[in-house]
Amino acid sequence: MTISAPRGVSGYFWKGCNQPGLVFWVRILEKALMKSVVRRRCVVRFNKLMSLVLVLTATAFGPLSVQAEMKIAVVDVDRAVAGSEAAQKLLRQLQEEFKTDEDTIKKIQTEAAELLQKMQKDADVMSDDEKRRVQQEIESLNNDFVYQRQKLQKEVAARQGELFIGTEEKVRKAIEDLVLENDYDMILPRAAALYVGDLYDVTRKVTEKLNQAATAQ
């Protein structure tokens, strides 16, 4: 028997009741990375410039001459930063630092899962009052879940901000070094391309440059 989520209970919370072992801090950090200062300032800026650059290029050169004369690469800035040793270190720190919060969230979902199983098992023999009481308990757990999750999001967002202090300049320097070392004419954001082969993706190289810069400090 399938029990739909009670009114006022979020679908995300309801679905998660059957997965009490979810590691929320990882997902929260990934979401924070996608909204990072790097993405807002670097990738968006690149996207705005890309259309103009490609239009001017297409106007000035034919398709064959562009292929012959221009060396172009793409980079996923978010993935480059997230894959760096600094980001991985931060992930490990967050896992330890927010373990108590994570355990609290998992406990809430475990309790909700038990109530959900009770409703699924005993729905036919439960009185209307009992069903209402269980639903109210689930709604209360949902409210607690929302509060704890938002609290964790804010705390993680504050901590992950440390990772991006000065990151824009570091990414710019890493890309400049790649341009000089490999004679690239243009490095564009990967998200702006409809398709690009891995051969032209320098994301890993940018990550390596970031790691080298961090080691040199």
PDB file of N, CA and C in Angstrom, residues 10 14 17 22 29 36 39 47 92 94 99 106 110 127 132 136 145-146 149 180 187 190 199 202 207 215:
ATOM      1  N   SER A  10       6.889  18.108   2.875  1.00  0.00           N
ATOM      2  CA  SER A  10       7.603  18.234   1.612  1.00  0.00           C
ATOM      3  C   SER A  10       7.854  16.879   0.984  1.00  0.00           C
ATOM      4  N   TRP A  14       9.567  13.435   2.453  1.00  0.00           N
ATOM      5  CA  TRP A  14       8.780  12.194   2.442  1.00  0.00           C
ATOM      6  C   TRP A  14       9.532  11.096   1.708  1.00  0.00           C
ATOM      7  N   CYS A  17      12.412   9.607   3.655  1.00  0.00           N
ATOM      8  CA  CYS A  17      12.128   8.816   4.846  1.00  0.00           C
ATOM      9  C   CYS A  17      12.569   7.370   4.677  1.00  0.00           C
ATOM     10  N   LEU A  22      21.220   8.991   3.987  1.00  0.00           N
ATOM     11  CA  LEU A  22      21.726   9.998   3.046  1.00  0.00           C
ATOM     12  C   LEU A  22      22.721  10.925   3.727  1.00  0.00           C
ATOM     13  N   LEU A  29      26.956  20.809  -0.023  1.00  0.00           N
ATOM     14  CA  LEU A  29      28.178  21.447  -0.505  1.00  0.00           C
ATOM     15  C   LEU A  29      28.208  21.497  -2.020  1.00  0.00           C
ATOM     16  N   SER A  36      28.840  29.132  -6.557  1.00  0.00           N
ATOM     17  CA  SER A  36      30.063  29.731  -6.036  1.00  0.00           C
ATOM     18  C   SER A  36      30.370  31.066  -6.698  1.00  0.00           C
ATOM     19  N   ARG A  39      31.631  30.652 -10.268  1.00  0.00           N
ATOM     20  CA  ARG A  39      30.632  30.497 -11.328  1.00  0.00           C
ATOM     21  C   ARG A  39      30.008  31.832 -11.684  1.00  0.00           C
ATOM     22  N   ASN A  47      30.536  33.279 -20.563  1.00  0.00           N
ATOM     23  CA  ASN A  47      29.360  33.004 -21.396  1.00  0.00           C
ATOM     24  C   ASN A  47      28.910  34.250 -22.148  1.00  0.00           C
ATOM     25  N   ARG A  92      36.391  16.802   3.621  1.00  0.00           N
ATOM     26  CA  ARG A  92      36.724  15.956   4.771  1.00  0.00           C
ATOM     27  C   ARG A  92      36.509  16.708   6.082  1.00  0.00           C
ATOM     28  N   LEU A  94      34.370  19.162   6.549  1.00  0.00           N
ATOM     29  CA  LEU A  94      32.933  19.317   6.745  1.00  0.00           C
ATOM     30  C   LEU A  94      32.306  18.035   7.267  1.00  0.00           C
ATOM     31  N   LYS A  99      29.194  16.333  11.550  1.00  0.00           N
ATOM     32  CA  LYS A  99      28.710  14.972  11.770  1.00  0.00           C
ATOM     33  C   LYS A  99      27.505  14.953  12.708  1.00  0.00           C
ATOM     34  N   LYS A 106      19.553  12.429  10.061  1.00  0.00           N
ATOM     35  CA  LYS A 106      19.296  11.013   9.802  1.00  0.00           C
ATOM     36  C   LYS A 106      18.350  10.428  10.851  1.00  0.00           C
ATOM     37  N   THR A 110      14.835   8.602  10.213  1.00  0.00           N
ATOM     38  CA  THR A 110      14.620   7.241  10.708  1.00  0.00           C
ATOM     39  C   THR A 110      13.301   7.161  11.459  1.00  0.00           C
ATOM     40  N   SER A 127      -7.642   3.502  13.570  1.00  0.00           N
ATOM     41  CA  SER A 127      -8.802   4.389  13.590  1.00  0.00           C
ATOM     42  C   SER A 127      -8.431   5.715  12.940  1.00  0.00           C
ATOM     43  N   ARG A 132      -4.697  10.336  12.144  1.00  0.00           N
ATOM     44  CA  ARG A 132      -4.447  11.774  12.265  1.00  0.00           C
ATOM     45  C   ARG A 132      -3.262  12.048  13.192  1.00  0.00           C
ATOM     46  N   GLN A 136       0.168  13.840  12.156  1.00  0.00           N
ATOM     47  CA  GLN A 136       0.633  15.036  12.858  1.00  0.00           C
ATOM     48  C   GLN A 136       2.075  14.870  13.329  1.00  0.00           C
ATOM     49  N   PHE A 145      12.811  18.640  10.365  1.00  0.00           N
ATOM     50  CA  PHE A 145      13.746  18.317   9.286  1.00  0.00           C
ATOM     51  C   PHE A 145      14.092  19.570   8.483  1.00  0.00           C
ATOM     52  N   VAL A 146      13.075  20.341   8.110  1.00  0.00           N
ATOM     53  CA  VAL A 146      13.287  21.561   7.322  1.00  0.00           C
ATOM     54  C   VAL A 146      14.178  22.539   8.084  1.00  0.00           C
ATOM     55  N   ARG A 149      17.790  21.157   8.281  1.00  0.00           N
ATOM     56  CA  ARG A 149      18.436  21.169   6.972  1.00  0.00           C
ATOM     57  C   ARG A 149      18.830  22.593   6.570  1.00  0.00           C
ATOM     58  N   LEU A 180      49.674  30.172 -22.197  1.00  0.00           N
ATOM     59  CA  LEU A 180      51.076  30.432 -22.545  1.00  0.00           C
ATOM     60  C   LEU A 180      51.839  29.141 -22.834  1.00  0.00           C
ATOM     61  N   ILE A 187      40.143  29.859 -24.545  1.00  0.00           N
ATOM     62  CA  ILE A 187      39.632  28.848 -23.614  1.00  0.00           C
ATOM     63  C   ILE A 187      38.252  29.301 -23.175  1.00  0.00           C
ATOM     64  N   ARG A 190      33.011  25.120 -20.701  1.00  0.00           N
ATOM     65  CA  ARG A 190      32.504  23.913 -21.344  1.00  0.00           C
ATOM     66  C   ARG A 190      30.986  23.955 -21.482  1.00  0.00           C
ATOM     67  N   LEU A 199      39.279  15.627 -25.648  1.00  0.00           N
ATOM     68  CA  LEU A 199      40.611  16.074 -26.044  1.00  0.00           C
ATOM     69  C   LEU A 199      40.780  17.577 -25.844  1.00  0.00           C
ATOM     70  N   VAL A 202      40.242  21.048 -20.787  1.00  0.00           N
ATOM     71  CA  VAL A 202      41.441  21.258 -19.965  1.00  0.00           C
ATOM     72  C   VAL A 202      41.093  21.417 -18.484  1.00  0.00           C
ATOM     73  N   THR A 207      42.738  22.102 -12.693  1.00  0.00           N
ATOM     74  CA  THR A 207      42.799  21.573 -11.327  1.00  0.00           C
ATOM     75  C   THR A 207      44.242  21.337 -10.900  1.00  0.00           C
ATOM     76  N   THR A 215      50.323  24.279  -3.361  1.00  0.00           N
ATOM     77  CA  THR A 215      51.529  23.669  -2.799  1.00  0.00           C
ATOM     78  C   THR A 215      52.664  24.676  -2.697  1.00  0.00           C
TER      79      THR A 215
END
